[in-house]
Structure formats: structure tokens, C-alpha cells
Amino acid sequence: MRFHVLTLFPEMVLQGLHTSILGRACEQGLIAIEAVNIRDYTKNKHKKVDDYPYGGGAGMLMQAQPVYDAYKAVEEKIAGLNKEKEGENELATANKISKPRVIYLTPQGSVFSQHMAEELAKEEDLIFLCGHYEGIDERVLEEIVTDYVSIGDYVLTGGELPAMVMIDAISRLVPEVLNNDVSAEFESFHEDLLEYPQYSRPEEWQGKKVPQVLLSGHHANIEKWRREQSIKRTKERRPDLYEKWKEKNK
Ligand code: ADE
């Protein structure tokens, strides 16, 4: 799976994502992350990418031209990569003629969720558009954006951190990125429930003992206990999720 991030701060994105599990996944070729500097595409001789908003108001807006040209370069690159694959598998390419999804990170978007991560993990390419200053000229958004996504109801200074959050959540769903296949399956939000509590050695720490059932070796009982704990925890910590789960499991 390939992620393409259109940004004014490529080093922030690359440094943040080329470490730990995602760094290893990149090295193994399971995912690829490229950051495209929007400033490289400006036609302004002073390399300017922003200007005042018409009608007045605070701050500056990112202009349409550099954003559009950066997007076009990525779109062409993706088309080229898909063509390369053509020789390998003609049918696969024929099925992938649709344009890649372009995600604009904005507090005005649909709120990102595990479900959305699962949907997006099915794509071969994803383009993330990161805004800065007071936003981006509306006309280029209308032209290229397919999905408006927010990571929560608060305002950040730019789209880079939200893009990184999304790339992390999506990448760990790509096969083989996590070491053990089951860990992405039995975790929080699986079935709308939060994950059960976990314990490791020693059996007793600061007077607190590991629940006896986990030491019993009785798999059915352990499964039962974990499920009960998941339900209890969800009810206490996320009553909204608990109600959703209850509704589905009536
Ligand atoms: N840009 C600024 N704030 C944001 C948020 N909460 N989610 C996505 N993009 C943003």
C-alpha cells in the first residue's frame, strides 16, 4: 500500500513515520510513504504558496496552483506505477483505473474511526492533503478532494499530525505489518468493544496479583473472562460504544 502526503513540512511526516513498526514495514516494502513538498510546485518566483483571503479576515490561505500541480504530479506518478504493474497482472490494472482517493484533513470532515481505517486499508494508493495557515483555496479542494476527514473535534495547526495518525492506524491493518496476525483482530473496537486488561510477569507486583483465571491454563474460561472484562470496561469507559454494542447484540 502506498501513502502520498502533500505537505509544506515533508520532513515532519517522514521523520514521524519512518520509525518503529512503520519504519520496518517500509523497509520490507509492505507500505511506502512519500511526502511531496507543495512548495516545490509553486510558480511564484519567491517560492510563496499563500496569500490573503478575498473579502478579508485573519491569516493567509494556501493558493490553488501549487496544491493542484503537486497533486497532478502524484496522480501521474501513481498512473505510471500502475502501468508498470500492467505487465505483471493485466486484470488487476484494469480493475484499478479509478482515481486514487484524496483525503483532505480538516476539522470540518467526517470523524476518523477504526471502521474508516478498515475501509481505507483496502486501497492501493491514498493521497493526503495537509493544509496550513487558515486553510486552502476552496476551488482546488472542489477539484481534487474525495474525502474530508477530521481526527476529532479540536483544531490543530495543520493537517500533518492528522495525516500521520491516519497512516499509522491504516498501516497496521495491512497484512504482515504487525508481527502476529491476530493482534489487529482482537483489540479495542473489535466488535465495538474495548480490549480486556492484560498482565505480564511477575505474578505479583506491589501486592497486586494477576487474576487467577489467567494462570489456570483453562482456555475456555480465559476467553469467557476476557469477554466479560471487555464488556465491563466498555460499559464503564465508553458508555456510547457499549450502547452501540448492546443494540447490535440484542
Ligand atoms: N486540521 C486541523 N485540525 C484538524 C483536525 N482536528 N482533524 C483533521 N485535520 C485538522
PDB file of C-alpha atoms and ligand atoms in Angstrom:
ATOM      1  CA  MET A   1       0.000   0.000   0.000  1.00  0.00           C
ATOM      2  CA  ARG A   2       1.287   3.466  -0.889  1.00  0.00           C
ATOM      3  CA  PHE A   3       0.709   6.716   1.004  1.00  0.00           C
ATOM      4  CA  HIS A   4       1.383  10.070  -0.671  1.00  0.00           C
ATOM      5  CA  VAL A   5       1.351  13.129   1.576  1.00  0.00           C
ATOM      6  CA  LEU A   6       1.045  16.607   0.046  1.00  0.00           C
ATOM      7  CA  THR A   7       2.534  18.949   2.638  1.00  0.00           C
ATOM      8  CA  LEU A   8       4.633  22.041   3.331  1.00  0.00           C
ATOM      9  CA  PHE A   9       6.530  20.061   6.013  1.00  0.00           C
ATOM     10  CA  PRO A  10       7.709  16.816   4.394  1.00  0.00           C
ATOM     11  CA  GLU A  11      10.447  16.199   6.973  1.00  0.00           C
ATOM     12  CA  MET A  12       7.883  16.208   9.794  1.00  0.00           C
ATOM     13  CA  VAL A  13       5.868  13.483   8.091  1.00  0.00           C
ATOM     14  CA  LEU A  14       8.841  11.328   7.080  1.00  0.00           C
ATOM     15  CA  GLN A  15      10.628  11.561  10.419  1.00  0.00           C
ATOM     16  CA  GLY A  16       7.460  10.742  12.286  1.00  0.00           C
ATOM     17  CA  LEU A  17       6.505   7.742  10.194  1.00  0.00           C
ATOM     18  CA  HIS A  18       9.813   6.099   9.300  1.00  0.00           C
ATOM     19  CA  THR A  19      10.421   4.769  12.810  1.00  0.00           C
ATOM     20  CA  SER A  20       9.411   1.687  14.781  1.00  0.00           C
ATOM     21  CA  ILE A  21       6.819  -0.652  13.249  1.00  0.00           C
ATOM     22  CA  LEU A  22       6.022   1.546  10.238  1.00  0.00           C
ATOM     23  CA  GLY A  23       9.726   2.114   9.539  1.00  0.00           C
ATOM     24  CA  ARG A  24      10.225  -1.646   9.396  1.00  0.00           C
ATOM     25  CA  ALA A  25       7.125  -2.059   7.198  1.00  0.00           C
ATOM     26  CA  CYS A  26       8.610   0.491   4.758  1.00  0.00           C
ATOM     27  CA  GLU A  27      11.945  -1.344   4.716  1.00  0.00           C
ATOM     28  CA  GLN A  28      10.134  -4.605   3.992  1.00  0.00           C
ATOM     29  CA  GLY A  29       8.184  -2.974   1.154  1.00  0.00           C
ATOM     30  CA  LEU A  30       4.814  -3.680   2.781  1.00  0.00           C
ATOM     31  CA  ILE A  31       3.967   0.014   2.679  1.00  0.00           C
ATOM     32  CA  ALA A  32       5.551   3.076   1.062  1.00  0.00           C
ATOM     33  CA  ILE A  33       5.274   6.622   2.377  1.00  0.00           C
ATOM     34  CA  GLU A  34       6.273   9.610   0.254  1.00  0.00           C
ATOM     35  CA  ALA A  35       5.990  13.236   1.255  1.00  0.00           C
ATOM     36  CA  VAL A  36       5.626  15.737  -1.582  1.00  0.00           C
ATOM     37  CA  ASN A  37       6.613  19.319  -0.816  1.00  0.00           C
ATOM     38  CA  ILE A  38       3.860  21.577  -2.170  1.00  0.00           C
ATOM     39  CA  ARG A  39       6.345  24.481  -2.196  1.00  0.00           C
ATOM     40  CA  ASP A  40       8.363  22.705  -4.908  1.00  0.00           C
ATOM     41  CA  TYR A  41       5.412  23.262  -7.264  1.00  0.00           C
ATOM     42  CA  THR A  42       4.820  26.979  -6.815  1.00  0.00           C
ATOM     43  CA  LYS A  43       5.278  29.153  -9.888  1.00  0.00           C
ATOM     44  CA  ASN A  44       5.903  32.189  -7.661  1.00  0.00           C
ATOM     45  CA  LYS A  45       9.487  33.415  -8.032  1.00  0.00           C
ATOM     46  CA  HIS A  46       9.793  33.925  -4.264  1.00  0.00           C
ATOM     47  CA  LYS A  47       8.511  30.353  -3.649  1.00  0.00           C
ATOM     48  CA  LYS A  48       5.395  31.782  -1.972  1.00  0.00           C
ATOM     49  CA  VAL A  49       2.453  29.367  -1.582  1.00  0.00           C
ATOM     50  CA  ASP A  50      -0.018  31.536   0.385  1.00  0.00           C
ATOM     51  CA  ASP A  51      -1.909  34.808   0.020  1.00  0.00           C
ATOM     52  CA  TYR A  52      -4.582  36.932   1.711  1.00  0.00           C
ATOM     53  CA  PRO A  53      -8.197  35.738   1.584  1.00  0.00           C
ATOM     54  CA  TYR A  54     -10.592  37.718  -0.627  1.00  0.00           C
ATOM     55  CA  GLY A  55     -13.157  39.543   1.483  1.00  0.00           C
ATOM     56  CA  GLY A  56     -10.678  39.998   4.320  1.00  0.00           C
ATOM     57  CA  GLY A  57     -10.268  38.047   7.530  1.00  0.00           C
ATOM     58  CA  ALA A  58      -7.462  36.694   9.636  1.00  0.00           C
ATOM     59  CA  GLY A  59      -4.454  34.827   8.301  1.00  0.00           C
ATOM     60  CA  MET A  60      -3.348  33.535   4.954  1.00  0.00           C
ATOM     61  CA  LEU A  61      -4.688  30.860   2.619  1.00  0.00           C
ATOM     62  CA  MET A  62      -2.754  28.255   0.663  1.00  0.00           C
ATOM     63  CA  GLN A  63      -3.213  29.032  -3.023  1.00  0.00           C
ATOM     64  CA  ALA A  64      -4.787  26.680  -5.536  1.00  0.00           C
ATOM     65  CA  GLN A  65      -1.980  26.460  -8.140  1.00  0.00           C
ATOM     66  CA  PRO A  66       0.858  24.812  -6.151  1.00  0.00           C
ATOM     67  CA  VAL A  67      -1.567  22.410  -4.457  1.00  0.00           C
ATOM     68  CA  TYR A  68      -3.083  21.396  -7.788  1.00  0.00           C
ATOM     69  CA  ASP A  69       0.269  20.941  -9.530  1.00  0.00           C
ATOM     70  CA  ALA A  70       1.644  18.868  -6.636  1.00  0.00           C
ATOM     71  CA  TYR A  71      -1.483  16.700  -6.790  1.00  0.00           C
ATOM     72  CA  LYS A  72      -1.165  16.279 -10.570  1.00  0.00           C
ATOM     73  CA  ALA A  73       2.453  15.134 -10.194  1.00  0.00           C
ATOM     74  CA  VAL A  74       1.390  12.480  -7.672  1.00  0.00           C
ATOM     75  CA  GLU A  75      -1.542  11.383  -9.807  1.00  0.00           C
ATOM     76  CA  GLU A  76       0.779  10.904 -12.792  1.00  0.00           C
ATOM     77  CA  LYS A  77       3.270   9.001 -10.673  1.00  0.00           C
ATOM     78  CA  ILE A  78       0.554   6.631  -9.471  1.00  0.00           C
ATOM     79  CA  ALA A  79      -0.673   6.097 -13.040  1.00  0.00           C
ATOM     80  CA  GLY A  80       2.922   5.264 -14.027  1.00  0.00           C
ATOM     81  CA  LEU A  81       3.324   2.789 -11.164  1.00  0.00           C
ATOM     82  CA  ASN A  82       0.061   1.104 -12.089  1.00  0.00           C
ATOM     83  CA  LYS A  83       1.153   0.867 -15.719  1.00  0.00           C
ATOM     84  CA  GLU A  84       4.395  -0.784 -14.636  1.00  0.00           C
ATOM     85  CA  LYS A  85       2.314  -3.399 -12.900  1.00  0.00           C
ATOM     86  CA  GLU A  86       0.263  -3.926 -16.052  1.00  0.00           C
ATOM     87  CA  GLY A  87       2.746  -6.403 -17.440  1.00  0.00           C
ATOM     88  CA  GLU A  88       2.558  -8.376 -14.212  1.00  0.00           C
ATOM     89  CA  ASN A  89      -1.202  -8.576 -13.954  1.00  0.00           C
ATOM     90  CA  GLU A  90      -3.402  -7.034 -16.626  1.00  0.00           C
ATOM     91  CA  LEU A  91      -6.674  -7.774 -14.886  1.00  0.00           C
ATOM     92  CA  ALA A  92      -5.553  -6.159 -11.656  1.00  0.00           C
ATOM     93  CA  THR A  93      -4.665  -2.969 -13.510  1.00  0.00           C
ATOM     94  CA  ALA A  94      -7.945  -2.921 -15.391  1.00  0.00           C
ATOM     95  CA  ASN A  95      -9.711  -3.023 -12.042  1.00  0.00           C
ATOM     96  CA  LYS A  96      -7.669  -0.121 -10.740  1.00  0.00           C
ATOM     97  CA  ILE A  97      -8.280   2.549 -13.355  1.00  0.00           C
ATOM     98  CA  SER A  98     -10.296   4.553 -10.841  1.00  0.00           C
ATOM     99  CA  LYS A  99      -8.592   7.681  -9.489  1.00  0.00           C
ATOM    100  CA  PRO A 100      -6.925   7.449  -6.077  1.00  0.00           C
ATOM    101  CA  ARG A 101      -8.823   8.838  -3.115  1.00  0.00           C
ATOM    102  CA  VAL A 102      -7.650  12.253  -1.948  1.00  0.00           C
ATOM    103  CA  ILE A 103      -8.155  12.907   1.761  1.00  0.00           C
ATOM    104  CA  TYR A 104      -8.195  16.487   2.988  1.00  0.00           C
ATOM    105  CA  LEU A 105      -7.535  16.765   6.725  1.00  0.00           C
ATOM    106  CA  THR A 106      -9.893  19.288   8.257  1.00  0.00           C
ATOM    107  CA  PRO A 107     -11.918  19.712  11.457  1.00  0.00           C
ATOM    108  CA  GLN A 108     -14.911  20.034   9.078  1.00  0.00           C
ATOM    109  CA  GLY A 109     -14.616  16.409   7.904  1.00  0.00           C
ATOM    110  CA  SER A 110     -16.223  13.118   8.942  1.00  0.00           C
ATOM    111  CA  VAL A 111     -14.639  11.881  12.157  1.00  0.00           C
ATOM    112  CA  PHE A 112     -11.991   9.193  11.621  1.00  0.00           C
ATOM    113  CA  SER A 113     -12.736   5.784  13.147  1.00  0.00           C
ATOM    114  CA  GLN A 114     -11.489   2.198  13.169  1.00  0.00           C
ATOM    115  CA  HIS A 115     -14.213   1.391  10.652  1.00  0.00           C
ATOM    116  CA  MET A 116     -12.948   4.118   8.299  1.00  0.00           C
ATOM    117  CA  ALA A 117      -9.368   2.813   8.746  1.00  0.00           C
ATOM    118  CA  GLU A 118     -10.536  -0.665   7.710  1.00  0.00           C
ATOM    119  CA  GLU A 119     -12.234   0.736   4.593  1.00  0.00           C
ATOM    120  CA  LEU A 120      -9.223   2.833   3.571  1.00  0.00           C
ATOM    121  CA  ALA A 121      -6.807  -0.082   4.136  1.00  0.00           C
ATOM    122  CA  LYS A 122      -8.365  -1.743   1.060  1.00  0.00           C
ATOM    123  CA  GLU A 123      -6.977   0.975  -1.264  1.00  0.00           C
ATOM    124  CA  GLU A 124      -3.697   0.583  -3.141  1.00  0.00           C
ATOM    125  CA  ASP A 125      -2.882   4.328  -3.027  1.00  0.00           C
ATOM    126  CA  LEU A 126      -4.065   7.109  -0.738  1.00  0.00           C
ATOM    127  CA  ILE A 127      -3.261  10.791  -1.135  1.00  0.00           C
ATOM    128  CA  PHE A 128      -3.363  13.022   1.963  1.00  0.00           C
ATOM    129  CA  LEU A 129      -3.609  16.780   1.535  1.00  0.00           C
ATOM    130  CA  CYS A 130      -2.356  18.750   4.547  1.00  0.00           C
ATOM    131  CA  GLY A 131      -3.466  22.347   4.914  1.00  0.00           C
ATOM    132  CA  HIS A 132      -1.745  25.066   6.909  1.00  0.00           C
ATOM    133  CA  TYR A 133      -2.405  28.689   7.810  1.00  0.00           C
ATOM    134  CA  GLU A 134      -6.151  29.349   7.584  1.00  0.00           C
ATOM    135  CA  GLY A 135      -6.768  26.597   5.027  1.00  0.00           C
ATOM    136  CA  ILE A 136      -6.715  26.115   1.258  1.00  0.00           C
ATOM    137  CA  ASP A 137      -8.464  27.936  -1.606  1.00  0.00           C
ATOM    138  CA  GLU A 138     -11.857  26.229  -1.929  1.00  0.00           C
ATOM    139  CA  ARG A 139     -11.627  25.836  -5.721  1.00  0.00           C
ATOM    140  CA  VAL A 140      -8.757  23.345  -5.642  1.00  0.00           C
ATOM    141  CA  LEU A 141     -10.464  21.376  -2.870  1.00  0.00           C
ATOM    142  CA  GLU A 142     -13.568  21.071  -5.068  1.00  0.00           C
ATOM    143  CA  GLU A 143     -11.374  19.909  -7.924  1.00  0.00           C
ATOM    144  CA  ILE A 144      -9.348  17.159  -6.246  1.00  0.00           C
ATOM    145  CA  VAL A 145     -10.657  16.123  -2.795  1.00  0.00           C
ATOM    146  CA  THR A 146     -12.742  12.942  -2.486  1.00  0.00           C
ATOM    147  CA  ASP A 147     -12.898  12.662   1.348  1.00  0.00           C
ATOM    148  CA  TYR A 148     -12.946  15.339   4.075  1.00  0.00           C
ATOM    149  CA  VAL A 149     -11.696  13.785   7.309  1.00  0.00           C
ATOM    150  CA  SER A 150     -11.251  15.105  10.879  1.00  0.00           C
ATOM    151  CA  ILE A 151      -9.440  13.221  13.649  1.00  0.00           C
ATOM    152  CA  GLY A 152     -11.586  14.784  16.364  1.00  0.00           C
ATOM    153  CA  ASP A 153     -13.415  17.876  17.482  1.00  0.00           C
ATOM    154  CA  TYR A 154     -10.455  20.113  18.208  1.00  0.00           C
ATOM    155  CA  VAL A 155      -8.363  22.363  16.000  1.00  0.00           C
ATOM    156  CA  LEU A 156      -4.707  21.674  15.176  1.00  0.00           C
ATOM    157  CA  THR A 157      -2.233  23.958  13.412  1.00  0.00           C
ATOM    158  CA  GLY A 158      -2.043  21.796  10.302  1.00  0.00           C
ATOM    159  CA  GLY A 159      -3.042  18.546   8.647  1.00  0.00           C
ATOM    160  CA  GLU A 160       0.293  16.733   9.113  1.00  0.00           C
ATOM    161  CA  LEU A 161      -0.398  15.189  12.527  1.00  0.00           C
ATOM    162  CA  PRO A 162      -3.909  14.045  11.493  1.00  0.00           C
ATOM    163  CA  ALA A 163      -2.444  12.500   8.293  1.00  0.00           C
ATOM    164  CA  MET A 164       0.194  10.710  10.387  1.00  0.00           C
ATOM    165  CA  VAL A 165      -2.447   9.431  12.801  1.00  0.00           C
ATOM    166  CA  MET A 166      -4.468   8.054   9.905  1.00  0.00           C
ATOM    167  CA  ILE A 167      -1.465   6.483   8.164  1.00  0.00           C
ATOM    168  CA  ASP A 168      -0.468   4.742  11.402  1.00  0.00           C
ATOM    169  CA  ALA A 169      -3.974   3.367  12.013  1.00  0.00           C
ATOM    170  CA  ILE A 170      -4.357   2.210   8.385  1.00  0.00           C
ATOM    171  CA  SER A 171      -0.849   0.721   8.017  1.00  0.00           C
ATOM    172  CA  ARG A 172      -1.206  -1.613  10.978  1.00  0.00           C
ATOM    173  CA  LEU A 173      -4.160  -3.216   9.166  1.00  0.00           C
ATOM    174  CA  VAL A 174      -2.037  -4.008   6.098  1.00  0.00           C
ATOM    175  CA  PRO A 175      -1.223  -7.749   6.141  1.00  0.00           C
ATOM    176  CA  GLU A 176       2.128  -8.611   7.771  1.00  0.00           C
ATOM    177  CA  VAL A 177       2.787  -5.096   9.146  1.00  0.00           C
ATOM    178  CA  LEU A 178       2.078  -6.354  12.653  1.00  0.00           C
ATOM    179  CA  ASN A 179       4.102  -9.375  13.648  1.00  0.00           C
ATOM    180  CA  ASN A 180       1.191 -11.507  14.758  1.00  0.00           C
ATOM    181  CA  ASP A 181      -1.906 -11.624  12.545  1.00  0.00           C
ATOM    182  CA  VAL A 182      -4.319 -11.981  15.419  1.00  0.00           C
ATOM    183  CA  SER A 183      -3.300  -8.836  17.277  1.00  0.00           C
ATOM    184  CA  ALA A 184      -5.071  -6.474  14.880  1.00  0.00           C
ATOM    185  CA  GLU A 185      -8.201  -8.570  15.182  1.00  0.00           C
ATOM    186  CA  PHE A 186      -8.690  -8.958  18.947  1.00  0.00           C
ATOM    187  CA  GLU A 187      -8.117  -5.460  20.154  1.00  0.00           C
ATOM    188  CA  SER A 188     -10.076  -2.399  21.115  1.00  0.00           C
ATOM    189  CA  PHE A 189     -13.015  -1.616  18.792  1.00  0.00           C
ATOM    190  CA  HIS A 190     -13.185  -5.176  17.575  1.00  0.00           C
ATOM    191  CA  GLU A 191     -16.943  -5.741  17.623  1.00  0.00           C
ATOM    192  CA  ASP A 192     -17.376  -2.251  19.173  1.00  0.00           C
ATOM    193  CA  LEU A 193     -15.808  -3.417  22.448  1.00  0.00           C
ATOM    194  CA  LEU A 194     -12.670  -2.193  24.199  1.00  0.00           C
ATOM    195  CA  GLU A 195      -9.837  -4.630  24.847  1.00  0.00           C
ATOM    196  CA  TYR A 196      -9.698  -6.594  28.138  1.00  0.00           C
ATOM    197  CA  PRO A 197      -6.927  -5.865  30.693  1.00  0.00           C
ATOM    198  CA  GLN A 198      -3.607  -7.681  30.193  1.00  0.00           C
ATOM    199  CA  TYR A 199      -0.861  -8.761  32.608  1.00  0.00           C
ATOM    200  CA  SER A 200       2.723  -9.959  32.317  1.00  0.00           C
ATOM    201  CA  ARG A 201       5.356 -11.178  34.786  1.00  0.00           C
ATOM    202  CA  PRO A 202       5.687 -11.099  37.791  1.00  0.00           C
ATOM    203  CA  GLU A 203       2.571 -12.819  39.135  1.00  0.00           C
ATOM    204  CA  GLU A 204       2.514 -10.346  41.998  1.00  0.00           C
ATOM    205  CA  TRP A 205       3.615  -6.683  41.823  1.00  0.00           C
ATOM    206  CA  GLN A 206       3.243  -4.169  44.671  1.00  0.00           C
ATOM    207  CA  GLY A 207       0.816  -6.560  46.340  1.00  0.00           C
ATOM    208  CA  LYS A 208      -1.376  -6.788  43.220  1.00  0.00           C
ATOM    209  CA  LYS A 209      -1.935 -10.307  41.883  1.00  0.00           C
ATOM    210  CA  VAL A 210      -2.620 -11.368  38.295  1.00  0.00           C
ATOM    211  CA  PRO A 211      -6.247 -12.635  38.081  1.00  0.00           C
ATOM    212  CA  GLN A 212      -6.199 -16.347  38.940  1.00  0.00           C
ATOM    213  CA  VAL A 213      -8.085 -17.444  35.831  1.00  0.00           C
ATOM    214  CA  LEU A 214      -5.217 -16.262  33.576  1.00  0.00           C
ATOM    215  CA  LEU A 215      -2.831 -18.636  35.356  1.00  0.00           C
ATOM    216  CA  SER A 216      -5.215 -21.587  35.129  1.00  0.00           C
ATOM    217  CA  GLY A 217      -4.365 -22.672  31.584  1.00  0.00           C
ATOM    218  CA  HIS A 218      -8.099 -23.235  31.012  1.00  0.00           C
ATOM    219  CA  HIS A 219      -8.612 -21.605  27.604  1.00  0.00           C
ATOM    220  CA  ALA A 220     -12.400 -21.553  27.561  1.00  0.00           C
ATOM    221  CA  ASN A 221     -12.515 -19.898  30.997  1.00  0.00           C
ATOM    222  CA  ILE A 222      -9.882 -17.383  29.973  1.00  0.00           C
ATOM    223  CA  GLU A 223     -11.855 -16.471  26.847  1.00  0.00           C
ATOM    224  CA  LYS A 224     -15.026 -16.081  28.917  1.00  0.00           C
ATOM    225  CA  TRP A 225     -13.274 -13.885  31.494  1.00  0.00           C
ATOM    226  CA  ARG A 226     -11.735 -11.696  28.805  1.00  0.00           C
ATOM    227  CA  ARG A 227     -15.060 -11.159  27.088  1.00  0.00           C
ATOM    228  CA  GLU A 228     -16.748 -10.236  30.379  1.00  0.00           C
ATOM    229  CA  GLN A 229     -13.923  -7.794  31.125  1.00  0.00           C
ATOM    230  CA  SER A 230     -14.242  -6.256  27.646  1.00  0.00           C
ATOM    231  CA  ILE A 231     -17.946  -5.680  28.156  1.00  0.00           C
ATOM    232  CA  LYS A 232     -17.499  -4.312  31.704  1.00  0.00           C
ATOM    233  CA  ARG A 233     -14.705  -1.984  30.630  1.00  0.00           C
ATOM    234  CA  THR A 234     -16.628  -0.686  27.623  1.00  0.00           C
ATOM    235  CA  LYS A 235     -19.693  -0.012  29.795  1.00  0.00           C
ATOM    236  CA  GLU A 236     -17.590   1.942  32.326  1.00  0.00           C
ATOM    237  CA  ARG A 237     -15.269   3.825  29.999  1.00  0.00           C
ATOM    238  CA  ARG A 238     -17.234   4.254  26.786  1.00  0.00           C
ATOM    239  CA  PRO A 239     -20.957   4.073  27.527  1.00  0.00           C
ATOM    240  CA  ASP A 240     -21.643   5.341  23.982  1.00  0.00           C
ATOM    241  CA  LEU A 241     -19.838   2.330  22.452  1.00  0.00           C
ATOM    242  CA  TYR A 242     -21.485  -0.006  24.954  1.00  0.00           C
ATOM    243  CA  GLU A 243     -24.965   1.130  23.875  1.00  0.00           C
ATOM    244  CA  LYS A 244     -23.998   0.561  20.225  1.00  0.00           C
ATOM    245  CA  TRP A 245     -22.708  -2.933  21.031  1.00  0.00           C
ATOM    246  CA  LYS A 246     -25.852  -3.760  23.074  1.00  0.00           C
ATOM    247  CA  GLU A 247     -28.087  -2.630  20.229  1.00  0.00           C
ATOM    248  CA  LYS A 248     -26.232  -4.895  17.756  1.00  0.00           C
ATOM    249  CA  ASN A 249     -26.233  -7.900  20.113  1.00  0.00           C
ATOM    250  CA  LYS A 250     -29.877  -7.842  21.164  1.00  0.00           C
TER     251      LYS A 250
HETATM  252  N1  ADE B   1      -6.617  20.199  10.813  1.00  0.00           N
HETATM  253  C1  ADE B   1      -6.715  20.982  11.900  1.00  0.00           C
HETATM  254  N2  ADE B   1      -7.384  20.368  12.866  1.00  0.00           N
HETATM  255  C2  ADE B   1      -7.726  19.133  12.395  1.00  0.00           C
HETATM  256  C3  ADE B   1      -8.436  18.012  12.917  1.00  0.00           C
HETATM  257  N3  ADE B   1      -8.952  18.017  14.144  1.00  0.00           N
HETATM  258  N4  ADE B   1      -8.582  16.935  12.141  1.00  0.00           N
HETATM  259  C4  ADE B   1      -8.093  16.931  10.888  1.00  0.00           C
HETATM  260  N5  ADE B   1      -7.431  17.948  10.347  1.00  0.00           N
HETATM  261  C5  ADE B   1      -7.241  19.047  11.077  1.00  0.00           C
END
